[in-house]
Coordinates of C-alpha atoms in Angstrom, one line a residue:
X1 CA 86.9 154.2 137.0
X2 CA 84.9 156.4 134.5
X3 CA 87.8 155.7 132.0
X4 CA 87.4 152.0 132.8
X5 CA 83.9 152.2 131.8
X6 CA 83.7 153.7 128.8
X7 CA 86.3 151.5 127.5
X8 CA 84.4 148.6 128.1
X9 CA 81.3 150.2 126.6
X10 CA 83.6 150.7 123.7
X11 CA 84.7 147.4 123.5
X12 CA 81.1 146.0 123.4
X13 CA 79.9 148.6 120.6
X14 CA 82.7 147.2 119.0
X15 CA 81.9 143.2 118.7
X16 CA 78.2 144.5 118.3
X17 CA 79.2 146.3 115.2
X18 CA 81.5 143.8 114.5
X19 CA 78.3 140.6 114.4
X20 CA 76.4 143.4 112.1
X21 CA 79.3 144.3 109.6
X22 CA 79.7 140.4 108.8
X23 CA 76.4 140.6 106.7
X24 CA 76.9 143.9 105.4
X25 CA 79.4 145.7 102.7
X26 CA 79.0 149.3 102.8
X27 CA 80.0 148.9 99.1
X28 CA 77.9 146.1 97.6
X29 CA 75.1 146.3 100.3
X30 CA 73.9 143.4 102.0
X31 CA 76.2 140.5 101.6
X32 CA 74.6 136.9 101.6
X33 CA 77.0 134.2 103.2
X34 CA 75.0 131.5 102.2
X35 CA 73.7 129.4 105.0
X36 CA 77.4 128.2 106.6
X37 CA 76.8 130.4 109.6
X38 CA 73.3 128.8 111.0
X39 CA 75.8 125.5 111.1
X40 CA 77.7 126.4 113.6
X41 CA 75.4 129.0 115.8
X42 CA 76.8 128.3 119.0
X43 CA 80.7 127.2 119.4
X44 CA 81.5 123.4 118.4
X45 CA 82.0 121.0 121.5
X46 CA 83.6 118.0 120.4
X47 CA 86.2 115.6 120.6
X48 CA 89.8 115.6 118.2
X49 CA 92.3 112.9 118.3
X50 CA 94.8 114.6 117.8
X51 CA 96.7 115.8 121.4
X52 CA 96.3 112.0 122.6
X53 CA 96.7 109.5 119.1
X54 CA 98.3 112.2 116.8
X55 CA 98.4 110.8 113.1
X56 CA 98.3 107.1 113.9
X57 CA 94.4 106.9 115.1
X58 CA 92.4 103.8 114.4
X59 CA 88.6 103.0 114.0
X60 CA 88.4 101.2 117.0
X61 CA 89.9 103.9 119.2
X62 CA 87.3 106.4 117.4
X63 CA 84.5 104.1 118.0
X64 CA 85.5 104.1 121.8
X65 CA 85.8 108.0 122.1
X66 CA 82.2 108.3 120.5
X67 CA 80.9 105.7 122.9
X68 CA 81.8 107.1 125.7
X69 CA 80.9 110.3 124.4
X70 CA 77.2 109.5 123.6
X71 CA 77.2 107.8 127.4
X72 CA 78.8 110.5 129.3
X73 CA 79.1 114.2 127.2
X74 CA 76.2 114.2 124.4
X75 CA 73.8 115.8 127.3
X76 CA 76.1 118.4 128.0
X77 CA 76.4 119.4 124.8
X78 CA 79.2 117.7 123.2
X79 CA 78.6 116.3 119.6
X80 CA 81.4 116.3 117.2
X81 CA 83.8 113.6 116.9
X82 CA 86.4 114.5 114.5
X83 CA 89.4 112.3 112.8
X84 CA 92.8 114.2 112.8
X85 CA 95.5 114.3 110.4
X86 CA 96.7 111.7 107.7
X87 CA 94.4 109.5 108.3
X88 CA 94.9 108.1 105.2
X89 CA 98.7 107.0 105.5
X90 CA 98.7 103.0 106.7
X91 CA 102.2 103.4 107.9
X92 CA 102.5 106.7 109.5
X93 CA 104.5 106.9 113.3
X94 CA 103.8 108.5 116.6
X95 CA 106.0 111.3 117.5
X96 CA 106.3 113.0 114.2
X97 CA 105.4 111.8 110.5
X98 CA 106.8 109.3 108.4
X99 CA 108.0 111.1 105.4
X100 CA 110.4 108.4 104.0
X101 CA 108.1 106.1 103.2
X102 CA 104.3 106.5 103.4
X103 CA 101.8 104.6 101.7
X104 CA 99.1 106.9 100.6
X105 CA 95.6 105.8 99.5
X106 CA 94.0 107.8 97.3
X107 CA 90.8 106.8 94.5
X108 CA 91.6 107.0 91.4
X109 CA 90.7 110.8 90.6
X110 CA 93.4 111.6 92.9
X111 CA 91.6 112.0 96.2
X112 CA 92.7 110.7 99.6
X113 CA 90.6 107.7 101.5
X114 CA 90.9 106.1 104.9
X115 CA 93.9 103.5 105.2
X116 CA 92.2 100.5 105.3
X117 CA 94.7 98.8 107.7
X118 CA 93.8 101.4 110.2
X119 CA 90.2 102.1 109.2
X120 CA 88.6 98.3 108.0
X121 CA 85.2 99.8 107.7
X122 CA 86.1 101.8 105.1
X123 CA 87.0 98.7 103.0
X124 CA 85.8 98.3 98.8
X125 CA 85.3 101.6 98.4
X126 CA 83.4 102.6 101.5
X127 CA 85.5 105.6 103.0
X128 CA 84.1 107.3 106.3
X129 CA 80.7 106.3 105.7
X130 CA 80.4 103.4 108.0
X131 CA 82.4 105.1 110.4
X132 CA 79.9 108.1 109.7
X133 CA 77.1 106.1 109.7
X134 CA 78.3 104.8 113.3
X135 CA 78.8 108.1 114.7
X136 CA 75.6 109.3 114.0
X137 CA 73.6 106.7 114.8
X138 CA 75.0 107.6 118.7
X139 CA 73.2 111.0 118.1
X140 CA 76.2 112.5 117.4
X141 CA 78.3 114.1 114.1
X142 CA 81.6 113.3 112.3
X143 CA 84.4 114.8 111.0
X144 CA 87.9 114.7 109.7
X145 CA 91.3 117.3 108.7
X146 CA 92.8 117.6 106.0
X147 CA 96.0 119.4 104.4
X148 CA 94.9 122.3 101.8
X149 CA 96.3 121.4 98.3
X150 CA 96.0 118.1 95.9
X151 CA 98.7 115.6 96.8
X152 CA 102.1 115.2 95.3
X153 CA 101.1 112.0 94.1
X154 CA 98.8 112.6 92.5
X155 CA 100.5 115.3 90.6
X156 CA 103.2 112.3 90.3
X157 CA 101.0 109.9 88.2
X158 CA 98.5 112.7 86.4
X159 CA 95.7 111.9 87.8
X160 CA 92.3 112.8 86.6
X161 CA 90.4 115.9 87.9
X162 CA 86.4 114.5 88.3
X163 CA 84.2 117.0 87.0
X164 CA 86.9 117.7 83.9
X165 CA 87.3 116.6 80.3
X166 CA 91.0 115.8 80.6
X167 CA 92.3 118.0 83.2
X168 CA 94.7 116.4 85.6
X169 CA 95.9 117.1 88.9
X170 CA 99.6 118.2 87.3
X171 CA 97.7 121.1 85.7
X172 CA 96.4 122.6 88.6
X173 CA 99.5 122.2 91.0
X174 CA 102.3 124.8 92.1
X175 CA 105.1 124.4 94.7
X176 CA 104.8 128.3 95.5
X177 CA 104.1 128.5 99.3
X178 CA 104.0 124.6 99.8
X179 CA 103.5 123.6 102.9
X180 CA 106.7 123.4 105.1
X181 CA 105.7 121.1 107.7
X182 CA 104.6 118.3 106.1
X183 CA 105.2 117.8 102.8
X184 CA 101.9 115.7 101.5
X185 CA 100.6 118.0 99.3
X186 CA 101.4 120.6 96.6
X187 CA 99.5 123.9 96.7
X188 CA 96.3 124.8 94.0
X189 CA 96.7 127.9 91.6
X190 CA 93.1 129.0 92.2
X191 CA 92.9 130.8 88.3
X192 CA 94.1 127.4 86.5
X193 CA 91.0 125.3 85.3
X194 CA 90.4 122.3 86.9
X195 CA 91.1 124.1 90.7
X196 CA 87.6 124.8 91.8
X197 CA 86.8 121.1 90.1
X198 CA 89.5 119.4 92.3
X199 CA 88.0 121.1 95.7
X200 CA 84.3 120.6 94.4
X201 CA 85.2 116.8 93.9
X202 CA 86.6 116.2 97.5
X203 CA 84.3 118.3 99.2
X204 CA 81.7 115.9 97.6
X205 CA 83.2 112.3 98.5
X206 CA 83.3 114.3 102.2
X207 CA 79.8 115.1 101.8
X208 CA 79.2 111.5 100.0
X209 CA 80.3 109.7 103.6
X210 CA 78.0 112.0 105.9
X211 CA 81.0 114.7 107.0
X212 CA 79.3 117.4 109.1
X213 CA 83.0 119.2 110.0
X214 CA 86.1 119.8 108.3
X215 CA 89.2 121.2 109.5
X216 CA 91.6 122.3 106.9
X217 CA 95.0 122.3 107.8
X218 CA 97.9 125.0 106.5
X219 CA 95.8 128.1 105.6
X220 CA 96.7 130.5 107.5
X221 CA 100.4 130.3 108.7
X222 CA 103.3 131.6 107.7
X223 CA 100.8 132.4 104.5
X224 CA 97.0 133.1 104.5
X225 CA 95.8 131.5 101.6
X226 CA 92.7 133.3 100.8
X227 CA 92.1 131.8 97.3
X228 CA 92.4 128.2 98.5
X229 CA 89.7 129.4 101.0
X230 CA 87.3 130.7 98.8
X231 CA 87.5 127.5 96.7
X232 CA 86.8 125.6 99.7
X233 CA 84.0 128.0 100.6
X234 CA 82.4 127.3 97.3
X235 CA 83.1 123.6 97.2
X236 CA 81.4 122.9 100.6
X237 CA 78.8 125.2 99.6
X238 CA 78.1 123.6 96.7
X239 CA 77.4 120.4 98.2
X240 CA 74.6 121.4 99.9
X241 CA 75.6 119.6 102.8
X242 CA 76.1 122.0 106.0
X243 CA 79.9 121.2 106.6
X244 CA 81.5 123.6 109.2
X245 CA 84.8 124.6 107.9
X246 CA 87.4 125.1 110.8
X247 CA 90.9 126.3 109.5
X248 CA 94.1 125.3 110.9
X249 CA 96.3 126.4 112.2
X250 CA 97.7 130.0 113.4
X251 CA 98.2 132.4 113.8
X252 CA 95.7 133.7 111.3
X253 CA 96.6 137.2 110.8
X254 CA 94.5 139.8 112.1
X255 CA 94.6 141.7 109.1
X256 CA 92.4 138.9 107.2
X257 CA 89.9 138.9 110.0
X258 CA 87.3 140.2 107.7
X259 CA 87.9 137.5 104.8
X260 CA 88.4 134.2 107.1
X261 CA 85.0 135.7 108.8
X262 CA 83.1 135.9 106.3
X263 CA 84.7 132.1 104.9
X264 CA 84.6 130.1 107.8
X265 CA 83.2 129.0 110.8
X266 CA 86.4 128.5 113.0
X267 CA 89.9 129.9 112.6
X268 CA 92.5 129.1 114.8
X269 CA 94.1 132.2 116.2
X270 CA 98.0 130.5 117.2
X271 CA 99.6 127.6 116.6
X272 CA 99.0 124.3 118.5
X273 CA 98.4 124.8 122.4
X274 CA 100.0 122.2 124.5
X275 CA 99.7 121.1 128.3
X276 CA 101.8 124.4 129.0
X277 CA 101.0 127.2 131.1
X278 CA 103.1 129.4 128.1
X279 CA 101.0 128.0 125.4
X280 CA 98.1 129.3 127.6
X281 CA 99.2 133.0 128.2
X282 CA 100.0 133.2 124.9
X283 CA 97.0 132.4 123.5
X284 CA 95.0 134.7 126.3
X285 CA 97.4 137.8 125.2
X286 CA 96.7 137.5 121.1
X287 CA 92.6 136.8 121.9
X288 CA 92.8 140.5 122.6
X289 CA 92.2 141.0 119.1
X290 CA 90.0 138.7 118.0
X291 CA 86.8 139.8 120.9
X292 CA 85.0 142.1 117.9
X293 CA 84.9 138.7 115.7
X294 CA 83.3 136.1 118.5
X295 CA 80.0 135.3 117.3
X296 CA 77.0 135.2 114.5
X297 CA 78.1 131.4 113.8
X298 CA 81.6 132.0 113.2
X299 CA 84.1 131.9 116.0
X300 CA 88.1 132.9 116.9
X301 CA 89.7 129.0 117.6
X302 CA 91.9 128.7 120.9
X303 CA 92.6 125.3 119.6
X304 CA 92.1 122.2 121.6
X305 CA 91.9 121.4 124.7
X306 CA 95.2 119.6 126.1
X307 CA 93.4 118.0 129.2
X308 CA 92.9 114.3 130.5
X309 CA 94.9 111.5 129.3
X310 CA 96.8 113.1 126.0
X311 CA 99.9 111.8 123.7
X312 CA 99.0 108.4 124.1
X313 CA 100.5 108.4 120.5
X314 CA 101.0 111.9 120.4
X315 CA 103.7 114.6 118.8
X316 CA 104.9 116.1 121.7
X317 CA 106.3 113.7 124.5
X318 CA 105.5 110.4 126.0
X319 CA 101.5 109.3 127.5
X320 CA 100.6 111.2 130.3
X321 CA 98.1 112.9 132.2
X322 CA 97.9 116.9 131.5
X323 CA 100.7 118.7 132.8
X324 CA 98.7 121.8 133.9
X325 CA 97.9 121.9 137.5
X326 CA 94.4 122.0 138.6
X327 CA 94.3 125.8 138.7
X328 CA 95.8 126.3 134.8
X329 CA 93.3 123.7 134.2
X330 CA 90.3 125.6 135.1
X331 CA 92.1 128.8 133.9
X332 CA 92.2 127.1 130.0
X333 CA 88.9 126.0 130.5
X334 CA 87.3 129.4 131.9
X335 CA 89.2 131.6 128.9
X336 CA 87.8 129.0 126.1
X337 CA 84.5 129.7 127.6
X338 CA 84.3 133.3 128.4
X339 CA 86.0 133.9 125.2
X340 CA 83.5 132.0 123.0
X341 CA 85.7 129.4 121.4
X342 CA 85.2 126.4 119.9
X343 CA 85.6 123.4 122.8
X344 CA 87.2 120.4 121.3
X345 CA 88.7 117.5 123.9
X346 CA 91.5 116.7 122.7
X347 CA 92.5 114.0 125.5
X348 CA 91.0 110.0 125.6
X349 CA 87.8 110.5 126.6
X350 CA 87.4 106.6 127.9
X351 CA 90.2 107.2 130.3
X352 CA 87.9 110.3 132.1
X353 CA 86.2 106.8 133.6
X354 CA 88.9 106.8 135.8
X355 CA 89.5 110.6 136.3
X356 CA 86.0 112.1 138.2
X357 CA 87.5 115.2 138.4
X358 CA 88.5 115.5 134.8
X359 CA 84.9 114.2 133.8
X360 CA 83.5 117.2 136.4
X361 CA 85.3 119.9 134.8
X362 CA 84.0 119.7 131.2
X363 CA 80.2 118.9 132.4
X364 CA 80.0 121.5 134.5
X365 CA 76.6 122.7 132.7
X366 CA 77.0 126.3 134.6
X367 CA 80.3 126.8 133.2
X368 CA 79.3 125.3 129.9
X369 CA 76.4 127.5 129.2
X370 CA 78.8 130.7 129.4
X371 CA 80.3 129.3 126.2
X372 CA 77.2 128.5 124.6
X373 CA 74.8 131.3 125.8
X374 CA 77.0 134.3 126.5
X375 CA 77.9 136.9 123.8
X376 CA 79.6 140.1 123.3
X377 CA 82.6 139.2 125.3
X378 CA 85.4 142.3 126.4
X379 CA 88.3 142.3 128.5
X380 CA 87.4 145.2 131.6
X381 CA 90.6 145.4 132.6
X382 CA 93.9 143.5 132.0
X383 CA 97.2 145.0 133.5
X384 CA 100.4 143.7 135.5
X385 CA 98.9 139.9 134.8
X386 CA 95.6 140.7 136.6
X387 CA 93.0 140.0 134.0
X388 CA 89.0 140.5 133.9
X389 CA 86.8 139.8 130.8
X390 CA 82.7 139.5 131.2
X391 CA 80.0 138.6 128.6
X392 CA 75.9 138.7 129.1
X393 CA 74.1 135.6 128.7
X394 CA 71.6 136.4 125.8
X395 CA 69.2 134.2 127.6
X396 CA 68.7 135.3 130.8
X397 CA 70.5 138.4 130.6
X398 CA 72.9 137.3 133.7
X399 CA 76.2 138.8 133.3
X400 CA 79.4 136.5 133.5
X401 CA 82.4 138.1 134.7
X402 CA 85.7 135.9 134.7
X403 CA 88.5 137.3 136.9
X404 CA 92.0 135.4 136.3
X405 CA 95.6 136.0 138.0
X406 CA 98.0 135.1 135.3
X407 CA 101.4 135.5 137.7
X408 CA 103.3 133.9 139.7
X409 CA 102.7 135.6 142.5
X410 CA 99.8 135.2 144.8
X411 CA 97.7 134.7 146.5
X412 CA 96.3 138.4 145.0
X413 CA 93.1 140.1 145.2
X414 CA 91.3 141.0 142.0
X415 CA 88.0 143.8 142.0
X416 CA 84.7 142.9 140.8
X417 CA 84.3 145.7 138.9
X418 CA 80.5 146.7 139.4
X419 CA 80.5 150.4 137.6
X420 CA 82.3 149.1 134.4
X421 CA 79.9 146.5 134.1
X422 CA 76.5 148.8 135.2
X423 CA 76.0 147.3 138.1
X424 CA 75.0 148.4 141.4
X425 CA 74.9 145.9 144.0
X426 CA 76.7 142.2 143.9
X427 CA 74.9 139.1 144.0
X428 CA 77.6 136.4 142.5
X429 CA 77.3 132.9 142.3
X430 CA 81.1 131.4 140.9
X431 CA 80.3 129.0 139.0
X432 CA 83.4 126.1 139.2
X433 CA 82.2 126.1 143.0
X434 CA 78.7 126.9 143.4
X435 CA 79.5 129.5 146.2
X436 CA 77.9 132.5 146.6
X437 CA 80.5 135.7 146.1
X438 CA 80.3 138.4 149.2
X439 CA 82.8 141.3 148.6
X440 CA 84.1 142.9 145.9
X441 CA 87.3 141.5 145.5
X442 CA 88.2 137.6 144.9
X443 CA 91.4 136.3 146.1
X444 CA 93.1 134.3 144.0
X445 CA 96.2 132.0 143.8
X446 CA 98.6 131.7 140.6
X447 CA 97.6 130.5 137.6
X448 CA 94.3 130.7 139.5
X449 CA 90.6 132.0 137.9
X450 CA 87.0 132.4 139.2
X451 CA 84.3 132.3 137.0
X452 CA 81.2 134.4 138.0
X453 CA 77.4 135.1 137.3
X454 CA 76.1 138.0 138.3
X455 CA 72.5 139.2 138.9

């Protein structure tokens, strides 16, 4: 038990030195980030469109997920509504891309806007801003992905670079590390003139229709590309407009923790997670070493949440309801929150009109607040699939403590563990229920969690 303890003490010395060695090189001294972490101070709560309408979303279907979540979410906390990828293809397909034939629409200095077709607001010229405009006049803010590089056409048809005097967009291009996925874009030599320009010009058409997120796709796996991240840094930076960069996807590799912390405000930390209880064991065992980075605006991304009505026109498999049980779907939802990521829905939030219980999970304002109040999470213990990991609210000073049986084997009784966490008597509330804790063990089933305060 005294072991126990001061390894937890260790592991919150460890994320406390962690949020003060973000703002300081021991080298250069104090190291100013510019203002991109007061954008993002507690983790984003939003909404993505990408588990239910993968790369064939329209307007009308983003209109109806901000609608209902002004009605329904905005009170609990939930604010971003963001546009997923290729949302500037007018012929791309659900269940994959169309990479025979897309049409591509992109301006004239070789910069991709909305497909009119799908996106009609964005007609002569417009781009997001009407869709923008529409999204925050509900109280709420916008965003859209995008793939890193400059695309292949227009490298194709030497396109001008704005900001230039007769650079084009075959200058700055380079098929080293392209993309292998999807194969839109071509990748941007950072030391060829006319880089930083391209980035600065897209980062200010963004900024130009009222974008208050961005997430940035193919940056950190199989390749971190660090210099395409600083450009991006910069750019955003030098719009003056407080755009939280999120980069996509994983697994961003531990050993650039420092660099993507210092860079952005989200990085995701695997690859996409699905309505799988794999994806979500997966993602639980590599959190283990992100906990020193969670916090001080910039945050470790467990990717989306695969809940509710997903793949509607998704990627993987045909419209459905989430495949997790009730208990893996409170598990997800208790991780993401203890853990201090980045909520974003990615299910159809109109169809939660006709799901009470999927509507009741993510506004549970108890549950909620551990996400946005806690800090300095640790894992207590974690052995033979029997996992504990508390935080302290930094407002009332409460400590959460979220116990979770990851076998398949159950029912099984997990401790409380009162001296690792200092302690002394129990008074628990668990928070999904509302039920006051007696004991110091909780049973719990498979796949099964419980989510506690503790005074």
């Amino acid at each position: 038990m005294f072991m126990k303890k001061i390894l937890a003490l260790i592991c919150a010395a460890a994320a406390l030195a962690a949020c003060i060695n973000r703002n300081h090189n021991t080298e250069t001294g104090p190291v100013l980030k510019g203002d991109f972490t007061d954008w993002a101070q507690t983790p984003p709560m939003g909404w993505n469109s990408w588990d239910c309408y993968g790369p064939t979303v329209v307007e009308e279907e983003v209109r109806a997920n901000a609608d209902f979540m002004a009605k329904n979410l905005k009170k609990f906390g939930w604010e971003y509504v963001i546009v997923d990828i290729r949302w500037f293809v007018a012929n791309d397909k659900a269940g994959g891309y169309n990479e025979d034939d897309p049409i591509y629409s992109l301006d004239e200095y070789g910069r991709y806007i909305p497909a009119v077709n799908r996106f009609p607001s964005s007609a002569d010229g417009a781009g997001f801003k009407p869709l923008s405009d529409y999204v925050h006049s509900l109280g709420l803010k916008f965003g859209i992905h995008i793939m890193r590089g400059v695309p292949c056409k227009a490298v194709e048809q030497k396109l001008p670079i704005l900001g230039t005097d007769g650079i084009t967009a075959d200058m700055i291009y380079s098929e080293r590390d392209r993309c292998r996925w999807l194969r839109d874009n071509y990748t941007i030599e950072a030391d060829r003139p006319g880089a930083q320009e391209y980035y600065n010009s897209i980062l200010e058409l963004y900024a130009s229709w009222g974008v208050d997120y961005i997430k940035v796709d193919d940056l950190s796996a199989p390749v971190y590309h660090e210099h395409e991240i600083d450009m991006i840094r910069k750019a955003i930076d030098a719009t003056g407009r407080p755009i939280v960069l999120s980069t996509s996807p994983g697994e961003t590799p531990v050993a650039a923790a420092k660099h993507v912390d210092s860079h952005a405000n989200a990085w995701r930390m695997v690859n996409d997670v699905w309505d799988r209880w794999q994806d979500v064991t997966h993602l639980i065992k590599v959190a283990r070493d992100w906990y020193p980075y969670i916090g001080e605006g910039t945050w470790p991304d467990a990717d989306m949440l695969p809940l509710g009505r997903i793949s509607i026109r998704g990627e993987r498999g045909a419209d459905r309801d989430t495949r997790l049980t009730p208990d893996e779907q409170r598990t997800l939802m208790t991780f993401w929150c203890i853990f201090r990521s980045p909520l974003m829905y990615g299910g159809d939030l109109p169809s939660l009109a006709d799901d009470p219980q999927g509507l009741a999970m993510i506004t549970n304002e108890a549950v909620l607040k551990v996400n946005q109040q806690g800090s300095m999470p640790f894992e207590v213990y974690n052995k033979d699939g029997k996992l504990a990991v508390s935080s302290f609210d930094s407002v009332t000073g409460h400590t959460y403590l979220a116990l979770f049986n990851l076998t398949d084997e159950g029912p099984l009784d997990l401790e409380i563990p009162l001296e690792e966490l200092n302690l002394k008597r129990l008074r628990a509330t668990e928070l999904w229920s509302g039920k006051k804790i007696s004991g110091k063990t909780v049973t719990l089933a498979p796949h099964a969690c419980a989510l506690l305060e503790l005074r």
